[in-house]
Every structure is written in C-alpha cells, then in structure tokens.
GROMACS .gro file of C-alpha atoms in nm:
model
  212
    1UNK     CA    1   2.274  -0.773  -1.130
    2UNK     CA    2   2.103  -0.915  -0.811
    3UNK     CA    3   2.076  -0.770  -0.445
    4UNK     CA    4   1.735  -0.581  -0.276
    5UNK     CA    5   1.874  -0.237  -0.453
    6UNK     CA    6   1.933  -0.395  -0.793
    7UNK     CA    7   1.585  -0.553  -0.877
    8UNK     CA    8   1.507  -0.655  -1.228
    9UNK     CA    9   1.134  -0.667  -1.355
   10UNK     CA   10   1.014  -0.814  -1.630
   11UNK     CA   11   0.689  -0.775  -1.797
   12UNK     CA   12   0.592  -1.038  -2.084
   13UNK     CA   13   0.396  -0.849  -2.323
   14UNK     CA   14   0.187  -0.961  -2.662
   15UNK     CA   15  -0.143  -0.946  -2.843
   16UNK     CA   16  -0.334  -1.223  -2.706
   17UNK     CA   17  -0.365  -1.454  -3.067
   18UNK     CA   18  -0.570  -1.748  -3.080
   19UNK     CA   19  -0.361  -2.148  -3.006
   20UNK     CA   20  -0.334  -2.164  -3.358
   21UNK     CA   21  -0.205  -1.820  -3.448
   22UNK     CA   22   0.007  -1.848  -3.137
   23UNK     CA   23   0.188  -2.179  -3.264
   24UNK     CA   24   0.302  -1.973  -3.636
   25UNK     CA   25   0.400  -1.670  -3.462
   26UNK     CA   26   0.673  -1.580  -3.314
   27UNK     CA   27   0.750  -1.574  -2.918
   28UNK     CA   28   0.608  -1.254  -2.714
   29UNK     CA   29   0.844  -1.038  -2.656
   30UNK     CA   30   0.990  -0.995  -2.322
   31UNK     CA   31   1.067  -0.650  -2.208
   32UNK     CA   32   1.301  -0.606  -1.858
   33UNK     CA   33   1.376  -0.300  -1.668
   34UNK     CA   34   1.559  -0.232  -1.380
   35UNK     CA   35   1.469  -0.039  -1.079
   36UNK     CA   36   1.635   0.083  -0.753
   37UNK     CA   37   1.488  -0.106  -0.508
   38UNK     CA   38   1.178  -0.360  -0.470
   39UNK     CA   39   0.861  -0.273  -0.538
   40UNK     CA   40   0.711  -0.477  -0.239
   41UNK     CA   41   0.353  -0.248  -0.230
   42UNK     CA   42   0.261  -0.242  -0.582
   43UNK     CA   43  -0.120  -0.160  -0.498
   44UNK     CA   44  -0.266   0.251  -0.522
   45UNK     CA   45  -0.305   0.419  -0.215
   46UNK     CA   46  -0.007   0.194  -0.024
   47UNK     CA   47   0.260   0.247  -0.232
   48UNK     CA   48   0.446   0.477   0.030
   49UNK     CA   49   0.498   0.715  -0.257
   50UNK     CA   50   0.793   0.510  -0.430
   51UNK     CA   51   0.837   0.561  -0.747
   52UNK     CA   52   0.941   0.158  -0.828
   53UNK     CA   53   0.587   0.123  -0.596
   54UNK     CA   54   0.389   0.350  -0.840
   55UNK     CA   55   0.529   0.235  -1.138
   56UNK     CA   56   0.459  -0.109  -1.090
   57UNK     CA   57   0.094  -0.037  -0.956
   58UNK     CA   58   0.011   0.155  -1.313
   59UNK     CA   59   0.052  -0.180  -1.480
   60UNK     CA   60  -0.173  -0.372  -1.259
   61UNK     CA   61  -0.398  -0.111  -1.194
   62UNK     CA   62  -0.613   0.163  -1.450
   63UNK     CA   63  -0.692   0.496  -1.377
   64UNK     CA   64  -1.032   0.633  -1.432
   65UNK     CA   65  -0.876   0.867  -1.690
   66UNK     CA   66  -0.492   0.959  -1.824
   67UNK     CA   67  -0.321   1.165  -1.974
   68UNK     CA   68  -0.324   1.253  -2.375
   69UNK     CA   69  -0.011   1.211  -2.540
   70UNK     CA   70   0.234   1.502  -2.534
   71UNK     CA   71  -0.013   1.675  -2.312
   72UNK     CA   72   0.116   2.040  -2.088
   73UNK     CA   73  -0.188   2.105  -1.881
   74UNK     CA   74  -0.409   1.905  -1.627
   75UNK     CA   75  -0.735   2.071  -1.761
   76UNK     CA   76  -1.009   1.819  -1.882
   77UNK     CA   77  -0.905   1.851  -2.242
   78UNK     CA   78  -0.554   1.695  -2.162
   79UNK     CA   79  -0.760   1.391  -2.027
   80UNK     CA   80  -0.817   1.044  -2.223
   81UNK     CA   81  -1.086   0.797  -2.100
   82UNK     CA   82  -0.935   0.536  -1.916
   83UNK     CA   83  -1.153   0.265  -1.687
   84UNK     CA   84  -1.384   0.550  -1.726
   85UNK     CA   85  -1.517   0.643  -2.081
   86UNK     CA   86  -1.671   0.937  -2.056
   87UNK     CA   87  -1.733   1.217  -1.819
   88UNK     CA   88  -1.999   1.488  -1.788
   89UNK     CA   89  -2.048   1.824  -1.596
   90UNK     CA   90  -2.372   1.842  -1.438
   91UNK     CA   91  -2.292   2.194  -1.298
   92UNK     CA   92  -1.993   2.387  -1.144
   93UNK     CA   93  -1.959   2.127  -0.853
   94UNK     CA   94  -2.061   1.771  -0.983
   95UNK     CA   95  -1.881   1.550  -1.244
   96UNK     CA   96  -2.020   1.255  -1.385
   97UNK     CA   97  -1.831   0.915  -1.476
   98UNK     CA   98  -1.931   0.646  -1.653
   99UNK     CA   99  -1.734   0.364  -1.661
  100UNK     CA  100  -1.652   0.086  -1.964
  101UNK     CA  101  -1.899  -0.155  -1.924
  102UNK     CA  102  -1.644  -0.395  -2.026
  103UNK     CA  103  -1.429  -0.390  -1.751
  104UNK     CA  104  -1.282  -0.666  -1.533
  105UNK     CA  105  -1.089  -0.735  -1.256
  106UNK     CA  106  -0.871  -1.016  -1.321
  107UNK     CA  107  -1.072  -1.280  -1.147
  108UNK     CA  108  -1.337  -1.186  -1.411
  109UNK     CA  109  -1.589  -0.999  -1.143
  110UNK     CA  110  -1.715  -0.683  -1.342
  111UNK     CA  111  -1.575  -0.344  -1.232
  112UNK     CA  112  -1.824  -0.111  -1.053
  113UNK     CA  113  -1.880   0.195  -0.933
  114UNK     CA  114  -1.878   0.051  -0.562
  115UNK     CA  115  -1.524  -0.009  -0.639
  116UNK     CA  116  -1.475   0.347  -0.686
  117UNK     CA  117  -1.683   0.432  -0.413
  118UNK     CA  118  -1.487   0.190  -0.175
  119UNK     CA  119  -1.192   0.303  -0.265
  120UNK     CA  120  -1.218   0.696  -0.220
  121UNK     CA  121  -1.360   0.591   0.147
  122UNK     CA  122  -1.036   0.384   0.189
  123UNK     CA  123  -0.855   0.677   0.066
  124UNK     CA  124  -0.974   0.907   0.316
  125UNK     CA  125  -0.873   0.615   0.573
  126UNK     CA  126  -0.499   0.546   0.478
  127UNK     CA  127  -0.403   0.812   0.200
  128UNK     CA  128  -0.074   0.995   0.315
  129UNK     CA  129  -0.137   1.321   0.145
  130UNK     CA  130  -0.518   1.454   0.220
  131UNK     CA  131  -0.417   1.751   0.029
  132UNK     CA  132  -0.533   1.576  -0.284
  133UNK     CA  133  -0.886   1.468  -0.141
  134UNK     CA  134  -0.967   1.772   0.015
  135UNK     CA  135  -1.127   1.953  -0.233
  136UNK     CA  136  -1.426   1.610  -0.240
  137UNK     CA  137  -1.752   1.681  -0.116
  138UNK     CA  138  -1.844   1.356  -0.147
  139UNK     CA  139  -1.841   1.035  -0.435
  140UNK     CA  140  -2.178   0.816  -0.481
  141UNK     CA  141  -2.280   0.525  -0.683
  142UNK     CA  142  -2.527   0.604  -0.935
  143UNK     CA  143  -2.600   0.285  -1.109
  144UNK     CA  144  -2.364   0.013  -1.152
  145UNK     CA  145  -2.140   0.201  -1.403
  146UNK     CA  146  -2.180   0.585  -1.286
  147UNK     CA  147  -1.992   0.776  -1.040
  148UNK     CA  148  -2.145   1.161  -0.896
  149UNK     CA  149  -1.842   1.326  -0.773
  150UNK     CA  150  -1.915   1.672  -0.546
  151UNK     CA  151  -1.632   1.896  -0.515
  152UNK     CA  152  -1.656   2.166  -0.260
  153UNK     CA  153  -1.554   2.430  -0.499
  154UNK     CA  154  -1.545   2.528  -0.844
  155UNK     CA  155  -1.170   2.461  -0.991
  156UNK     CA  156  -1.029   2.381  -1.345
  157UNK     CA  157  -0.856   2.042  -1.247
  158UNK     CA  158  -1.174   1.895  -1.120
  159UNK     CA  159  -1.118   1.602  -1.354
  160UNK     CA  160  -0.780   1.557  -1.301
  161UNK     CA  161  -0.787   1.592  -0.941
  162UNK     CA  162  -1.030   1.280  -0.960
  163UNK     CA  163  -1.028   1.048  -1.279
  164UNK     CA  164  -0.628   1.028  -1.275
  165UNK     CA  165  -0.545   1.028  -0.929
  166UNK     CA  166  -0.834   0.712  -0.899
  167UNK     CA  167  -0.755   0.369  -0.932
  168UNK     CA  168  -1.029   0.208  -0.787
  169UNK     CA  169  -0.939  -0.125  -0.582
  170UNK     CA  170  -1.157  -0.484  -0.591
  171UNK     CA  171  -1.403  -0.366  -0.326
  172UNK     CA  172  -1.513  -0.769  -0.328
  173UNK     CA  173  -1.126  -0.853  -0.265
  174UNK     CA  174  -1.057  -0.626   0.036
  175UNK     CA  175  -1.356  -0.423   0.181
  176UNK     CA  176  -1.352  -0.711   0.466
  177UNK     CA  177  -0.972  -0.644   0.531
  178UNK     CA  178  -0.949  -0.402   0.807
  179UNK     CA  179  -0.731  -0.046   0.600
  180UNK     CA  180  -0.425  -0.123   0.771
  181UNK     CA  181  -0.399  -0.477   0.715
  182UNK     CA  182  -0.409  -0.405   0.333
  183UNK     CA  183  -0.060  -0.335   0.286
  184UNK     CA  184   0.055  -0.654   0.423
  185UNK     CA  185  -0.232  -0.907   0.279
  186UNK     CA  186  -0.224  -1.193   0.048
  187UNK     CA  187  -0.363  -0.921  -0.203
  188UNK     CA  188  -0.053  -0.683  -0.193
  189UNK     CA  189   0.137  -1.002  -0.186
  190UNK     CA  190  -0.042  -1.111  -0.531
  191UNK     CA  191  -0.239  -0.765  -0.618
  192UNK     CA  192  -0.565  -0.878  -0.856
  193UNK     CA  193  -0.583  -0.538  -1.077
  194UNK     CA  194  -0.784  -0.470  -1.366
  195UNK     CA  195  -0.495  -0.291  -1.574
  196UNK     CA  196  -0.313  -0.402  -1.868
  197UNK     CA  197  -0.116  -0.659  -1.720
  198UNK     CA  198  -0.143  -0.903  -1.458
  199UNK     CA  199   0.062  -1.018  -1.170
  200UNK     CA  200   0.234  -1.353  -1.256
  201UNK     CA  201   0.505  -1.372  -0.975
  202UNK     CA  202   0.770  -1.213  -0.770
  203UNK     CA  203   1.120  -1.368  -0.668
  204UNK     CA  204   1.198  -1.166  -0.379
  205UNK     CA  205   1.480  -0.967  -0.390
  206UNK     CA  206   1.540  -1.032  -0.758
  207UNK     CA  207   1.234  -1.005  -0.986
  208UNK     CA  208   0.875  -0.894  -1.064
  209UNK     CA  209   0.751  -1.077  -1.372
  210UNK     CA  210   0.367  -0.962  -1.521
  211UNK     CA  211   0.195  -1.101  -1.820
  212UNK     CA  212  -0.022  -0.918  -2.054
   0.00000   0.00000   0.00000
C-alpha cells in the first residue's frame, strides 16, 4: 500500500520499563493503521477539520477533559479529567480548571495555564468555526495551574464546550510565530505535544510513526 491516499501510520506503543526490565521483556508492540490521505497538519486548531488531521493531533496533543467511557451526553458528568484534573463552578457563568501539576510538554517545559490562555486567543484568530467559541466571555490565568473561564450565558455543556474542545498549544514554542505562519512551521512539521505519544517522524507520502 503506498501513494498520498494510501498512508500508513504507525504508532510504537509500551510501558516505559527500566534498561534492565527492557532487555528481559519482550519488544513493544507496534500497532499500524491506515488512513485516507496524509495527515500533513496534525496540530489543534489547523487541522482543516480532517479527520486523519484530528486523529493524529489527539495522540500528540491532550484535551483539558474527555469523554467517560460508553458515555451518551456532553453534560459535565460524562466528562473525565484530562490535562485538567478537576473543575469547579464558581457560579452560573464561571468554571474553574485546575490543571495536573505534572504535566509536560515534550521538551520537558511545564504546562501552564498561559498555554491555555494563548491558545483560546489563537483560537479566536484562526479557528474556522466561531460557532464553538462564541458562547466565551473571556479565559484568564489564575495562577500557574488555574484557568477562570466566563461564558456569556448559563448552558449545560459549559464544560464540554471548553475542557474537550481545548488542547492548549506550547505558548513558549509558537506565541512568536505570527497565527498564519503556524500551519506551515517547523512545529507543524515536527508538532512538540504534551499527549500520550510523541512525534518520532514522518516519511512523506507513506508514513507517520509516534512513540509512546
């Protein structure tokens, strides 16, 4: 299988084991899927709404929250924490998140709430579909791990329509990078997420291979 409309990814996955665990157990496995065309904009907010795009960005890059297993709704009960681990109501209009203090991008610089920050600005800049920002008053930094969200209006998918449709960006990567000269950087070239995997290398045309 080869060509632009035949790509084949493949994502090395594993428990990371120490050298001398690693050297009795057995190789990671490898897991490869195949898509319908190349997903050359792997990175939230410029993935031109392609599924192979979005797909590939979910690896590489963690939502604030997601959803539970087997969950029918998108009220805040069929939320998990995510990059952030918990979430708070301060009244009808304001959400709280604070986010895992363990976090890191893949460079090792800590994940903030400037990221978040940075990123719902950039969304207002480049996002395609306003429709789902609209209802944001306005997103601040409280501290280095909590997020204020204001929502113009009282709804019941406040969460949602924030902590899973958020995947913050490295704000220290890109908020020099003028918005439209994101989707064709070094970074969307080699994205640096903070997800479950990272971005090992792309043969273009062929394959996307990520390590875990």
């Amino acid at each position: 299988m080869s060509g632009p409309r035949a790509l084949v990814a493949a994502l090395l996955v594993g428990a990371c084991v120490a050298p001398a665990a690693a050297q009795r157990s057995a190789p990671h496995a490898t897991v490869v899927y195949a898509v319908g065309r190349e997903p050359t904009t792997p990175i939230p907010l410029f993935t031109s709404s392609l599924v192979e795009n979005e797909d590939l960005a979910d690896q590489l890059f963690l939502h604030l929250a997601v959803f539970k297993p087997g969950a029918l709704v998108t009220g805040d009960n069929a939320l998990a924490p995510a990059l952030a681990r918990s979430w708070r109501r301060v009244d009808p209009l304001t959400v709280v998140f604070d986010l895992d203090h363990r976090a890191r991008w893949q460079d090792g610089t800590p994940v903030s709430a400037h990221d978040v920050v940075f990123t719902w600005q950039l969304a207002n800049k480049v996002a395609t579909d306003q429709s789902r920002l609209e209802p944001i008053a306005g997103v601040e930094a409280v501290d280095q791990w909590t997020v204020r969200v204001h929502f113009k209006r009282p709804f019941a998918e406040q969460v949602y329509n924030f902590a899973f449709l958020m995947q913050p960006l490295p704000s220290h990567l890109l908020e020099r990078l003028a918005p439209e000269a994101i989707a064709t950087s070094d970074f969307a070239r080699r994205p640096i997420g903070d997800g479950p995997f990272r971005f090992d290398h792309r043969v273009a045309g062929q394959l996307v291979e990520l390590h875990a």
